[in-house]
Amino acid sequence: MNLSTKIYELRKAKGMSQEKLAELVGVSRQSISKWESGETIPELERLVELSRIFEVTTDYLLKPGEMDELTIRTEKLEKRQNDLQSEVRKEHSKNIRILSTGFIYAIALAIFFYLQLPFPYLWPLGTGMTVRLIVLAVVLLIATAIAIQNNLWITKKYWKQSEEEETGGKSDEEK
């Protein structure tokens, strides 16, 4: 694969238009078109900039190779796999938060109904509607606080796992 084909393939792999690449490199769209058609070749400074944008070495751009297309496809597949794993983790985290919140409110309502049982020693003031509403409000307020705290903990755990996967599993102390 020659330089012009590599520039074209890498640009397509990154999902960029010629205009966007031209803007990033600091040249006109026509220059990108000429590079991709093989009419001209980029200057050395532009090659370095292209290698930075495409996250490849200048050697990769300049040297012909048989595995170039395979490398590009592999990179696309790895990126897609990482995106899918991230989506699965987000969905899993969301499901856990929903289930745990429902469980917390179910326990809160069970406690509320338990407190409504006729225990004279538990309710010396009586069990009027006002007292019941106050108890319900307090129980739901406590359940909401617990649910928020639980959801924050789950979210923090999710972000920590995401960061560890992005850094290759190294903690802050190992870096």
GROMACS .gro file of N, CA and C in nm:
model
  525
    1MET      N    1   0.086  -0.117   0.000
    1MET     CA    2   0.000   0.000   0.000
    1MET      C    3   0.091   0.123   0.000
    2ASN      N    4   0.061   0.219  -0.088
    2ASN     CA    5   0.144   0.338  -0.095
    2ASN      C    6   0.092   0.448  -0.003
    3LEU      N    7   0.165   0.558   0.003
    3LEU     CA    8   0.132   0.668   0.095
    3LEU      C    9  -0.007   0.724   0.069
    4SER      N   10  -0.041   0.746  -0.056
    4SER     CA   11  -0.172   0.805  -0.087
    4SER      C   12  -0.286   0.715  -0.039
    5THR      N   13  -0.273   0.586  -0.060
    5THR     CA   14  -0.376   0.493  -0.015
    5THR      C   15  -0.383   0.489   0.137
    6LYS      N   16  -0.267   0.494   0.202
    6LYS     CA   17  -0.265   0.493   0.349
    6LYS      C   18  -0.335   0.615   0.405
    7ILE      N   19  -0.308   0.731   0.348
    7ILE     CA   20  -0.373   0.854   0.396
    7ILE      C   21  -0.524   0.840   0.381
    8TYR      N   22  -0.568   0.792   0.265
    8TYR     CA   23  -0.711   0.775   0.240
    8TYR      C   24  -0.773   0.676   0.339
    9GLU      N   25  -0.709   0.559   0.354
    9GLU     CA   26  -0.762   0.454   0.443
    9GLU      C   27  -0.765   0.501   0.589
   10LEU      N   28  -0.659   0.567   0.633
   10LEU     CA   29  -0.654   0.614   0.771
   10LEU      C   30  -0.760   0.721   0.796
   11ARG      N   31  -0.778   0.809   0.699
   11ARG     CA   32  -0.880   0.914   0.713
   11ARG      C   33  -1.018   0.851   0.723
   12LYS      N   34  -1.046   0.753   0.639
   12LYS     CA   35  -1.176   0.684   0.643
   12LYS      C   36  -1.193   0.607   0.774
   13ALA      N   37  -1.084   0.544   0.820
   13ALA     CA   38  -1.090   0.467   0.944
   13ALA      C   39  -1.122   0.557   1.063
   14LYS      N   40  -1.075   0.680   1.059
   14LYS     CA   41  -1.104   0.776   1.167
   14LYS      C   42  -1.239   0.845   1.148
   15GLY      N   43  -1.302   0.819   1.033
   15GLY     CA   44  -1.433   0.878   1.007
   15GLY      C   45  -1.426   1.027   0.978
   16MET      N   46  -1.317   1.073   0.920
   16MET     CA   47  -1.297   1.215   0.892
   16MET      C   48  -1.327   1.246   0.746
   17SER      N   49  -1.372   1.367   0.723
   17SER     CA   50  -1.385   1.415   0.586
   17SER      C   51  -1.253   1.478   0.545
   18GLN      N   52  -1.238   1.504   0.415
   18GLN     CA   53  -1.117   1.571   0.369
   18GLN      C   54  -1.107   1.710   0.431
   19GLU      N   55  -1.221   1.777   0.446
   19GLU     CA   56  -1.222   1.911   0.505
   19GLU      C   57  -1.172   1.907   0.649
   20LYS      N   58  -1.220   1.810   0.726
   20LYS     CA   59  -1.180   1.800   0.867
   20LYS      C   60  -1.031   1.771   0.879
   21LEU      N   61  -0.980   1.678   0.798
   21LEU     CA   62  -0.838   1.646   0.801
   21LEU      C   63  -0.755   1.766   0.759
   22ALA      N   64  -0.801   1.836   0.656
   22ALA     CA   65  -0.729   1.955   0.610
   22ALA      C   66  -0.722   2.060   0.720
   23GLU      N   67  -0.830   2.076   0.793
   23GLU     CA   68  -0.834   2.171   0.904
   23GLU      C   69  -0.734   2.132   1.013
   24LEU      N   70  -0.729   2.002   1.045
   24LEU     CA   71  -0.637   1.955   1.150
   24LEU      C   72  -0.491   1.967   1.108
   25VAL      N   73  -0.462   1.943   0.980
   25VAL     CA   74  -0.324   1.947   0.932
   25VAL      C   75  -0.281   2.091   0.901
   26GLY      N   76  -0.379   2.175   0.868
   26GLY     CA   77  -0.347   2.314   0.836
   26GLY      C   78  -0.319   2.335   0.688
   27VAL      N   79  -0.390   2.261   0.604
   27VAL     CA   80  -0.377   2.275   0.459
   27VAL      C   81  -0.517   2.284   0.399
   28SER      N   82  -0.523   2.300   0.267
   28SER     CA   83  -0.653   2.307   0.200
   28SER      C   84  -0.706   2.166   0.174
   29ARG      N   85  -0.836   2.159   0.148
   29ARG     CA   86  -0.898   2.032   0.116
   29ARG      C   87  -0.841   1.977  -0.015
   30GLN      N   88  -0.807   2.067  -0.105
   30GLN     CA   89  -0.750   2.026  -0.233
   30GLN      C   90  -0.616   1.956  -0.213
   31SER      N   91  -0.538   2.002  -0.114
   31SER     CA   92  -0.409   1.937  -0.085
   31SER      C   93  -0.431   1.794  -0.040
   32ILE      N   94  -0.530   1.774   0.046
   32ILE     CA   95  -0.562   1.639   0.094
   32ILE      C   96  -0.603   1.553  -0.026
   33SER      N   97  -0.685   1.609  -0.114
   33SER     CA   98  -0.730   1.535  -0.232
   33SER      C   99  -0.612   1.495  -0.320
   34LYS      N  100  -0.516   1.586  -0.338
   34LYS     CA  101  -0.398   1.557  -0.420
   34LYS      C  102  -0.311   1.450  -0.354
   35TRP      N  103  -0.300   1.455  -0.220
   35TRP     CA  104  -0.221   1.354  -0.149
   35TRP      C  105  -0.284   1.217  -0.168
   36GLU      N  106  -0.417   1.212  -0.154
   36GLU     CA  107  -0.488   1.084  -0.163
   36GLU      C  108  -0.490   1.028  -0.305
   37SER      N  109  -0.486   1.115  -0.404
   37SER     CA  110  -0.485   1.067  -0.543
   37SER      C  111  -0.344   1.036  -0.591
   38GLY      N  112  -0.243   1.075  -0.512
   38GLY     CA  113  -0.105   1.046  -0.548
   38GLY      C  114  -0.043   1.150  -0.640
   39GLU      N  115  -0.113   1.262  -0.663
   39GLU     CA  116  -0.058   1.367  -0.748
   39GLU      C  117   0.063   1.433  -0.683
   40THR      N  118   0.054   1.455  -0.553
   40THR     CA  119   0.165   1.514  -0.477
   40THR      C  120   0.182   1.435  -0.348
   41ILE      N  121   0.294   1.461  -0.281
   41ILE     CA  122   0.314   1.399  -0.149
   41ILE      C  123   0.330   1.510  -0.047
   42PRO      N  124   0.291   1.485   0.077
   42PRO     CA  125   0.299   1.588   0.180
   42PRO      C  126   0.444   1.620   0.216
   43GLU      N  127   0.463   1.743   0.264
   43GLU     CA  128   0.594   1.783   0.315
   43GLU      C  129   0.620   1.706   0.444
   44LEU      N  130   0.746   1.706   0.487
   44LEU     CA  131   0.786   1.631   0.606
   44LEU      C  132   0.707   1.674   0.730
   45GLU      N  133   0.690   1.806   0.748
   45GLU     CA  134   0.615   1.855   0.865
   45GLU      C  135   0.472   1.804   0.863
   46ARG      N  136   0.415   1.800   0.743
   46ARG     CA  137   0.277   1.752   0.729
   46ARG      C  138   0.268   1.602   0.755
   47LEU      N  139   0.371   1.527   0.715
   47LEU     CA  140   0.373   1.383   0.743
   47LEU      C  141   0.376   1.357   0.893
   48VAL      N  142   0.457   1.437   0.964
   48VAL     CA  143   0.464   1.423   1.110
   48VAL      C  144   0.328   1.453   1.171
   49GLU      N  145   0.262   1.558   1.122
   49GLU     CA  146   0.130   1.594   1.172
   49GLU      C  147   0.027   1.485   1.140
   50LEU      N  148   0.034   1.430   1.021
   50LEU     CA  149  -0.056   1.320   0.984
   50LEU      C  150  -0.035   1.198   1.074
   51SER      N  151   0.090   1.166   1.103
   51SER     CA  152   0.117   1.050   1.190
   51SER      C  153   0.062   1.074   1.330
   52ARG      N  154   0.068   1.199   1.377
   52ARG     CA  155   0.012   1.231   1.510
   52ARG      C  156  -0.140   1.219   1.507
   53ILE      N  157  -0.202   1.272   1.405
   53ILE     CA  158  -0.349   1.268   1.395
   53ILE      C  159  -0.399   1.125   1.383
   54PHE      N  160  -0.333   1.045   1.300
   54PHE     CA  161  -0.377   0.907   1.276
   54PHE      C  162  -0.323   0.809   1.380
   55GLU      N  163  -0.238   0.858   1.470
   55GLU     CA  164  -0.180   0.775   1.576
   55GLU      C  165  -0.102   0.657   1.518
   56VAL      N  166  -0.020   0.686   1.417
   56VAL     CA  167   0.069   0.587   1.357
   56VAL      C  168   0.207   0.649   1.347
   57THR      N  169   0.307   0.567   1.318
   57THR     CA  170   0.442   0.620   1.303
   57THR      C  171   0.460   0.673   1.161
   58THR      N  172   0.561   0.759   1.146
   58THR     CA  173   0.593   0.807   1.011
   58THR      C  174   0.646   0.692   0.926
   59ASP      N  175   0.713   0.597   0.991
   59ASP     CA  176   0.758   0.477   0.918
   59ASP      C  177   0.640   0.404   0.856
   60TYR      N  178   0.534   0.392   0.932
   60TYR     CA  179   0.415   0.324   0.882
   60TYR      C  180   0.362   0.395   0.757
   61LEU      N  181   0.362   0.530   0.762
   61LEU     CA  182   0.311   0.606   0.647
   61LEU      C  183   0.401   0.591   0.525
   62LEU      N  184   0.532   0.590   0.547
   62LEU     CA  185   0.626   0.596   0.435
   62LEU      C  186   0.665   0.460   0.379
   63LYS      N  187   0.671   0.358   0.465
   63LYS     CA  188   0.716   0.227   0.418
   63LYS      C  189   0.599   0.146   0.363
   64PRO      N  190   0.621   0.080   0.250
   64PRO     CA  191   0.514  -0.006   0.198
   64PRO      C  192   0.502  -0.131   0.285
   65GLY      N  193   0.381  -0.182   0.298
   65GLY     CA  194   0.362  -0.301   0.380
   65GLY      C  195   0.238  -0.377   0.338
   66GLU      N  196   0.241  -0.507   0.361
   66GLU     CA  197   0.128  -0.592   0.324
   66GLU      C  198   0.021  -0.593   0.432
   67MET      N  199   0.061  -0.569   0.556
   67MET     CA  200  -0.030  -0.586   0.668
   67MET      C  201  -0.104  -0.457   0.703
   68ASP      N  202  -0.088  -0.353   0.624
   68ASP     CA  203  -0.147  -0.224   0.658
   68ASP      C  204  -0.299  -0.231   0.671
   69GLU      N  205  -0.365  -0.290   0.574
   69GLU     CA  206  -0.511  -0.299   0.577
   69GLU      C  207  -0.557  -0.382   0.695
   70LEU      N  208  -0.487  -0.489   0.723
   70LEU     CA  209  -0.520  -0.573   0.837
   70LEU      C  210  -0.503  -0.495   0.967
   71THR      N  211  -0.398  -0.415   0.976
   71THR     CA  212  -0.375  -0.335   1.095
   71THR      C  213  -0.488  -0.235   1.116
   72ILE      N  214  -0.529  -0.170   1.009
   72ILE     CA  215  -0.638  -0.073   1.019
   72ILE      C  216  -0.767  -0.141   1.063
   73ARG      N  217  -0.797  -0.255   1.004
   73ARG     CA  218  -0.918  -0.328   1.043
   73ARG      C  219  -0.911  -0.374   1.188
   74THR      N  220  -0.794  -0.419   1.230
   74THR     CA  221  -0.776  -0.462   1.368
   74THR      C  222  -0.800  -0.346   1.464
   75GLU      N  223  -0.746  -0.230   1.430
   75GLU     CA  224  -0.766  -0.112   1.515
   75GLU      C  225  -0.914  -0.075   1.522
   76LYS      N  226  -0.984  -0.081   1.408
   76LYS     CA  227  -1.128  -0.052   1.406
   76LYS      C  228  -1.203  -0.149   1.496
   77LEU      N  229  -1.170  -0.278   1.483
   77LEU     CA  230  -1.239  -0.380   1.563
   77LEU      C  231  -1.210  -0.364   1.712
   78GLU      N  232  -1.085  -0.332   1.747
   78GLU     CA  233  -1.051  -0.311   1.887
   78GLU      C  234  -1.128  -0.192   1.944
   79LYS      N  235  -1.137  -0.084   1.867
   79LYS     CA  236  -1.211   0.033   1.913
   79LYS      C  237  -1.358  -0.002   1.931
   80ARG      N  238  -1.415  -0.074   1.835
   80ARG     CA  239  -1.556  -0.113   1.845
   80ARG      C  240  -1.580  -0.205   1.964
   81GLN      N  241  -1.486  -0.297   1.988
   81GLN     CA  242  -1.499  -0.387   2.103
   81GLN      C  243  -1.494  -0.308   2.233
   82ASN      N  244  -1.403  -0.213   2.243
   82ASN     CA  245  -1.395  -0.130   2.364
   82ASN      C  246  -1.522  -0.050   2.383
   83ASP      N  247  -1.578   0.004   2.274
   83ASP     CA  248  -1.702   0.079   2.284
   83ASP      C  249  -1.816  -0.010   2.332
   84LEU      N  250  -1.824  -0.131   2.278
   84LEU     CA  251  -1.930  -0.223   2.318
   84LEU      C  252  -1.915  -0.265   2.464
   85GLN      N  253  -1.791  -0.290   2.508
   85GLN     CA  254  -1.769  -0.326   2.648
   85GLN      C  255  -1.811  -0.211   2.739
   86SER      N  256  -1.781  -0.090   2.699
   86SER     CA  257  -1.821   0.026   2.778
   86SER      C  258  -1.973   0.037   2.786
   87GLU      N  259  -2.041   0.015   2.674
   87GLU     CA  260  -2.187   0.019   2.673
   87GLU      C  261  -2.246  -0.090   2.763
   88VAL      N  262  -2.189  -0.209   2.759
   88VAL     CA  263  -2.238  -0.319   2.843
   88VAL      C  264  -2.218  -0.285   2.990
   89ARG      N  265  -2.102  -0.229   3.025
   89ARG     CA  266  -2.077  -0.190   3.164
   89ARG      C  267  -2.176  -0.082   3.210
   90LYS      N  268  -2.203   0.016   3.123
   90LYS     CA  269  -2.298   0.121   3.159
   90LYS      C  270  -2.436   0.062   3.183
   91GLU      N  271  -2.479  -0.026   3.093
   91GLU     CA  272  -2.612  -0.087   3.106
   91GLU      C  273  -2.619  -0.173   3.232
   92HIS      N  274  -2.513  -0.248   3.260
   92HIS     CA  275  -2.507  -0.331   3.380
   92HIS      C  276  -2.516  -0.243   3.505
   93SER      N  277  -2.440  -0.135   3.507
   93SER     CA  278  -2.442  -0.043   3.620
   93SER      C  279  -2.581   0.017   3.639
   94LYS      N  280  -2.645   0.055   3.529
   94LYS     CA  281  -2.779   0.112   3.535
   94LYS      C  282  -2.878   0.011   3.592
   95ASN      N  283  -2.871  -0.114   3.545
   95ASN     CA  284  -2.962  -0.218   3.594
   95ASN      C  285  -2.942  -0.244   3.743
   96ILE      N  286  -2.818  -0.246   3.787
   96ILE     CA  287  -2.791  -0.268   3.929
   96ILE      C  288  -2.848  -0.153   4.011
   97ARG      N  289  -2.831  -0.030   3.964
   97ARG     CA  290  -2.883   0.086   4.037
   97ARG      C  291  -3.035   0.080   4.046
   98ILE      N  292  -3.101   0.044   3.936
   98ILE     CA  293  -3.247   0.036   3.936
   98ILE      C  294  -3.295  -0.072   4.032
   99LEU      N  295  -3.235  -0.191   4.025
   99LEU     CA  296  -3.277  -0.301   4.113
   99LEU      C  297  -3.250  -0.269   4.259
  100SER      N  298  -3.134  -0.212   4.288
  100SER     CA  299  -3.103  -0.182   4.428
  100SER      C  300  -3.194  -0.073   4.482
  101THR      N  301  -3.228   0.025   4.400
  101THR     CA  302  -3.320   0.130   4.445
  101THR      C  303  -3.459   0.071   4.472
  102GLY      N  304  -3.507  -0.014   4.383
  102GLY     CA  305  -3.635  -0.080   4.406
  102GLY      C  306  -3.635  -0.164   4.532
  103PHE      N  307  -3.526  -0.235   4.555
  103PHE     CA  308  -3.513  -0.318   4.675
  103PHE      C  309  -3.514  -0.231   4.801
  104ILE      N  310  -3.444  -0.118   4.797
  104ILE     CA  311  -3.440  -0.028   4.913
  104ILE      C  312  -3.580   0.025   4.944
  105TYR      N  313  -3.654   0.066   4.840
  105TYR     CA  314  -3.790   0.117   4.864
  105TYR      C  315  -3.885   0.006   4.909
  106ALA      N  316  -3.866  -0.116   4.862
  106ALA     CA  317  -3.949  -0.227   4.908
  106ALA      C  318  -3.927  -0.252   5.056
  107ILE      N  319  -3.801  -0.247   5.099
  107ILE     CA  320  -3.771  -0.263   5.242
  107ILE      C  321  -3.831  -0.149   5.321
  108ALA      N  322  -3.821  -0.026   5.269
  108ALA     CA  323  -3.877   0.090   5.338
  108ALA      C  324  -4.028   0.076   5.355
  109LEU      N  325  -4.096   0.031   5.251
  109LEU     CA  326  -4.241   0.013   5.263
  109LEU      C  327  -4.276  -0.100   5.359
  110ALA      N  328  -4.196  -0.205   5.360
  110ALA     CA  329  -4.219  -0.314   5.455
  110ALA      C  330  -4.204  -0.262   5.598
  111ILE      N  331  -4.102  -0.180   5.620
  111ILE     CA  332  -4.084  -0.120   5.754
  111ILE      C  333  -4.203  -0.032   5.788
  112PHE      N  334  -4.248   0.048   5.692
  112PHE     CA  335  -4.363   0.136   5.717
  112PHE      C  336  -4.487   0.055   5.756
  113PHE      N  337  -4.516  -0.051   5.680
  113PHE     CA  338  -4.634  -0.132   5.711
  113PHE      C  339  -4.617  -0.206   5.844
  114TYR      N  340  -4.496  -0.245   5.876
  114TYR     CA  341  -4.472  -0.308   6.005
  114TYR      C  342  -4.501  -0.210   6.118
  115LEU      N  343  -4.460  -0.086   6.098
  115LEU     CA  344  -4.483   0.016   6.201
  115LEU      C  345  -4.631   0.051   6.215
  116GLN      N  346  -4.713   0.014   6.118
  116GLN     CA  347  -4.856   0.042   6.125
  116GLN      C  348  -4.934  -0.063   6.204
  117LEU      N  349  -4.865  -0.170   6.242
  117LEU     CA  350  -4.932  -0.273   6.322
  117LEU      C  351  -4.970  -0.213   6.457
  118PRO      N  352  -5.077  -0.263   6.517
  118PRO     CA  353  -5.126  -0.203   6.642
  118PRO      C  354  -5.041  -0.245   6.763
  119PHE      N  355  -4.934  -0.172   6.788
  119PHE     CA  356  -4.852  -0.193   6.907
  119PHE      C  357  -4.870  -0.072   6.998
  120PRO      N  358  -4.943  -0.087   7.108
  120PRO     CA  359  -4.969   0.029   7.194
  120PRO      C  360  -4.840   0.087   7.254
  121TYR      N  361  -4.743   0.003   7.281
  121TYR     CA  362  -4.618   0.054   7.337
  121TYR      C  363  -4.535   0.128   7.232
  122LEU      N  364  -4.560   0.100   7.103
  122LEU     CA  365  -4.486   0.165   6.995
  122LEU      C  366  -4.543   0.303   6.962
  123TRP      N  367  -4.675   0.316   6.974
  123TRP     CA  368  -4.742   0.442   6.940
  123TRP      C  369  -4.823   0.493   7.059
  124PRO      N  370  -4.757   0.550   7.158
  124PRO     CA  371  -4.834   0.600   7.272
  124PRO      C  372  -4.921   0.720   7.235
  125LEU      N  373  -4.888   0.789   7.125
  125LEU     CA  374  -4.967   0.906   7.085
  125LEU      C  375  -5.088   0.869   7.001
  126GLY      N  376  -5.099   0.744   6.966
  126GLY     CA  377  -5.209   0.701   6.880
  126GLY      C  378  -5.160   0.680   6.738
  127THR      N  379  -5.249   0.635   6.657
  127THR     CA  380  -5.211   0.608   6.518
  127THR      C  381  -5.299   0.687   6.422
  128GLY      N  382  -5.309   0.815   6.445
  128GLY     CA  383  -5.388   0.901   6.357
  128GLY      C  384  -5.323   0.913   6.220
  129MET      N  385  -5.398   0.970   6.128
  129MET     CA  386  -5.350   0.984   5.991
  129MET      C  387  -5.227   1.073   5.984
  130THR      N  388  -5.219   1.176   6.065
  130THR     CA  389  -5.104   1.266   6.064
  130THR      C  390  -4.978   1.192   6.104
  131VAL      N  391  -4.987   1.111   6.208
  131VAL     CA  392  -4.871   1.035   6.254
  131VAL      C  393  -4.827   0.937   6.144
  132ARG      N  394  -4.922   0.874   6.081
  132ARG     CA  395  -4.888   0.779   5.974
  132ARG      C  396  -4.820   0.848   5.856
  133LEU      N  397  -4.869   0.965   5.820
  133LEU     CA  398  -4.806   1.038   5.710
  133LEU      C  399  -4.665   1.084   5.747
  134ILE      N  400  -4.647   1.125   5.872
  134ILE     CA  401  -4.513   1.165   5.916
  134ILE      C  402  -4.418   1.045   5.913
  135VAL      N  403  -4.465   0.932   5.962
  135VAL     CA  404  -4.382   0.811   5.961
  135VAL      C  405  -4.349   0.772   5.817
  136LEU      N  406  -4.449   0.776   5.728
  136LEU     CA  407  -4.424   0.743   5.588
  136LEU      C  408  -4.321   0.838   5.527
  137ALA      N  409  -4.335   0.966   5.554
  137ALA     CA  410  -4.240   1.064   5.501
  137ALA      C  411  -4.099   1.038   5.552
  138VAL      N  412  -4.086   1.009   5.681
  138VAL     CA  413  -3.954   0.983   5.739
  138VAL      C  414  -3.894   0.856   5.679
  139VAL      N  415  -3.973   0.751   5.670
  139VAL     CA  416  -3.923   0.625   5.614
  139VAL      C  417  -3.881   0.643   5.468
  140LEU      N  418  -3.962   0.713   5.389
  140LEU     CA  419  -3.926   0.736   5.249
  140LEU      C  420  -3.806   0.829   5.235
  141LEU      N  421  -3.794   0.926   5.324
  141LEU     CA  422  -3.678   1.016   5.322
  141LEU      C  423  -3.550   0.938   5.351
  142ILE      N  424  -3.555   0.853   5.450
  142ILE     CA  425  -3.438   0.770   5.483
  142ILE      C  426  -3.407   0.675   5.367
  143ALA      N  427  -3.510   0.615   5.308
  143ALA     CA  428  -3.489   0.524   5.195
  143ALA      C  429  -3.428   0.598   5.076
  144THR      N  430  -3.474   0.720   5.052
  144THR     CA  431  -3.419   0.799   4.942
  144THR      C  432  -3.272   0.831   4.966
  145ALA      N  433  -3.238   0.868   5.089
  145ALA     CA  434  -3.098   0.897   5.122
  145ALA      C  435  -3.011   0.773   5.101
  146ILE      N  436  -3.060   0.659   5.145
  146ILE     CA  437  -2.984   0.534   5.127
  146ILE      C  438  -2.972   0.500   4.978
  147ALA      N  439  -3.080   0.518   4.902
  147ALA     CA  440  -3.076   0.488   4.758
  147ALA      C  441  -2.978   0.579   4.686
  148ILE      N  442  -2.978   0.707   4.720
  148ILE     CA  443  -2.883   0.801   4.657
  148ILE      C  444  -2.740   0.761   4.690
  149GLN      N  445  -2.715   0.732   4.816
  149GLN     CA  446  -2.580   0.692   4.857
  149GLN      C  447  -2.537   0.564   4.784
  150ASN      N  448  -2.627   0.469   4.775
  150ASN     CA  449  -2.597   0.343   4.707
  150ASN      C  450  -2.569   0.367   4.558
  151ASN      N  451  -2.651   0.449   4.493
  151ASN     CA  452  -2.630   0.478   4.351
  151ASN      C  453  -2.499   0.552   4.327
  152LEU      N  454  -2.463   0.643   4.416
  152LEU     CA  455  -2.334   0.712   4.403
  152LEU      C  456  -2.220   0.613   4.416
  153TRP      N  457  -2.231   0.520   4.509
  153TRP     CA  458  -2.126   0.420   4.528
  153TRP      C  459  -2.112   0.332   4.404
  154ILE      N  460  -2.225   0.289   4.348
  154ILE     CA  461  -2.221   0.204   4.228
  154ILE      C  462  -2.161   0.281   4.111
  155THR      N  463  -2.201   0.407   4.094
  155THR     CA  464  -2.147   0.488   3.985
  155THR      C  465  -1.997   0.509   4.001
  156LYS      N  466  -1.954   0.537   4.123
  156LYS     CA  467  -1.811   0.556   4.149
  156LYS      C  468  -1.734   0.428   4.116
  157LYS      N  469  -1.790   0.314   4.154
  157LYS     CA  470  -1.726   0.185   4.125
  157LYS      C  471  -1.717   0.163   3.975
  158TYR      N  472  -1.823   0.198   3.902
  158TYR     CA  473  -1.823   0.183   3.756
  158TYR      C  474  -1.714   0.269   3.693
  159TRP      N  475  -1.703   0.395   3.733
  159TRP     CA  476  -1.602   0.484   3.675
  159TRP      C  477  -1.462   0.438   3.710
  160LYS      N  478  -1.445   0.385   3.831
  160LYS     CA  479  -1.313   0.336   3.869
  160LYS      C  480  -1.273   0.218   3.781
  161GLN      N  481  -1.367   0.127   3.755
  161GLN     CA  482  -1.339   0.013   3.667
  161GLN      C  483  -1.308   0.060   3.526
  162SER      N  484  -1.380   0.159   3.477
  162SER     CA  485  -1.356   0.212   3.343
  162SER      C  486  -1.217   0.272   3.332
  163GLU      N  487  -1.177   0.348   3.435
  163GLU     CA  488  -1.044   0.410   3.434
  163GLU      C  489  -0.935   0.304   3.439
  164GLU      N  490  -0.955   0.199   3.519
  164GLU     CA  491  -0.855   0.093   3.529
  164GLU      C  492  -0.839   0.021   3.396
  165GLU      N  493  -0.948   0.000   3.325
  165GLU     CA  494  -0.939  -0.067   3.195
  165GLU      C  495  -0.870   0.022   3.092
  166GLU      N  496  -0.894   0.153   3.099
  166GLU     CA  497  -0.830   0.245   3.005
  166GLU      C  498  -0.680   0.255   3.029
  167THR      N  499  -0.638   0.246   3.155
  167THR     CA  500  -0.496   0.257   3.188
  167THR      C  501  -0.428   0.121   3.194
  168GLY      N  502  -0.497   0.019   3.155
  168GLY     CA  503  -0.437  -0.114   3.153
  168GLY      C  504  -0.434  -0.181   3.288
  169GLY      N  505  -0.525  -0.143   3.378
  169GLY     CA  506  -0.535  -0.208   3.508
  169GLY      C  507  -0.437  -0.157   3.612
  170LYS      N  508  -0.368  -0.046   3.583
  170LYS     CA  509  -0.272   0.006   3.680
  170LYS      C  510  -0.342   0.105   3.772
  171SER      N  511  -0.313   0.096   3.898
  171SER     CA  512  -0.369   0.191   3.993
  171SER      C  513  -0.284   0.316   3.995
  172ASP      N  514  -0.329   0.419   4.068
  172ASP     CA  515  -0.256   0.545   4.076
  172ASP      C  516  -0.117   0.527   4.136
  173GLU      N  517  -0.102   0.434   4.230
  173GLU     CA  518   0.027   0.412   4.294
  173GLU      C  519   0.127   0.349   4.198
  174GLU      N  520   0.080   0.266   4.104
  174GLU     CA  521   0.169   0.195   4.012
  174GLU      C  522   0.218   0.283   3.899
  175LYS      N  523   0.147   0.392   3.870
  175LYS     CA  524   0.183   0.478   3.756
  175LYS      C  525   0.305   0.558   3.782
   0.00000   0.00000   0.00000
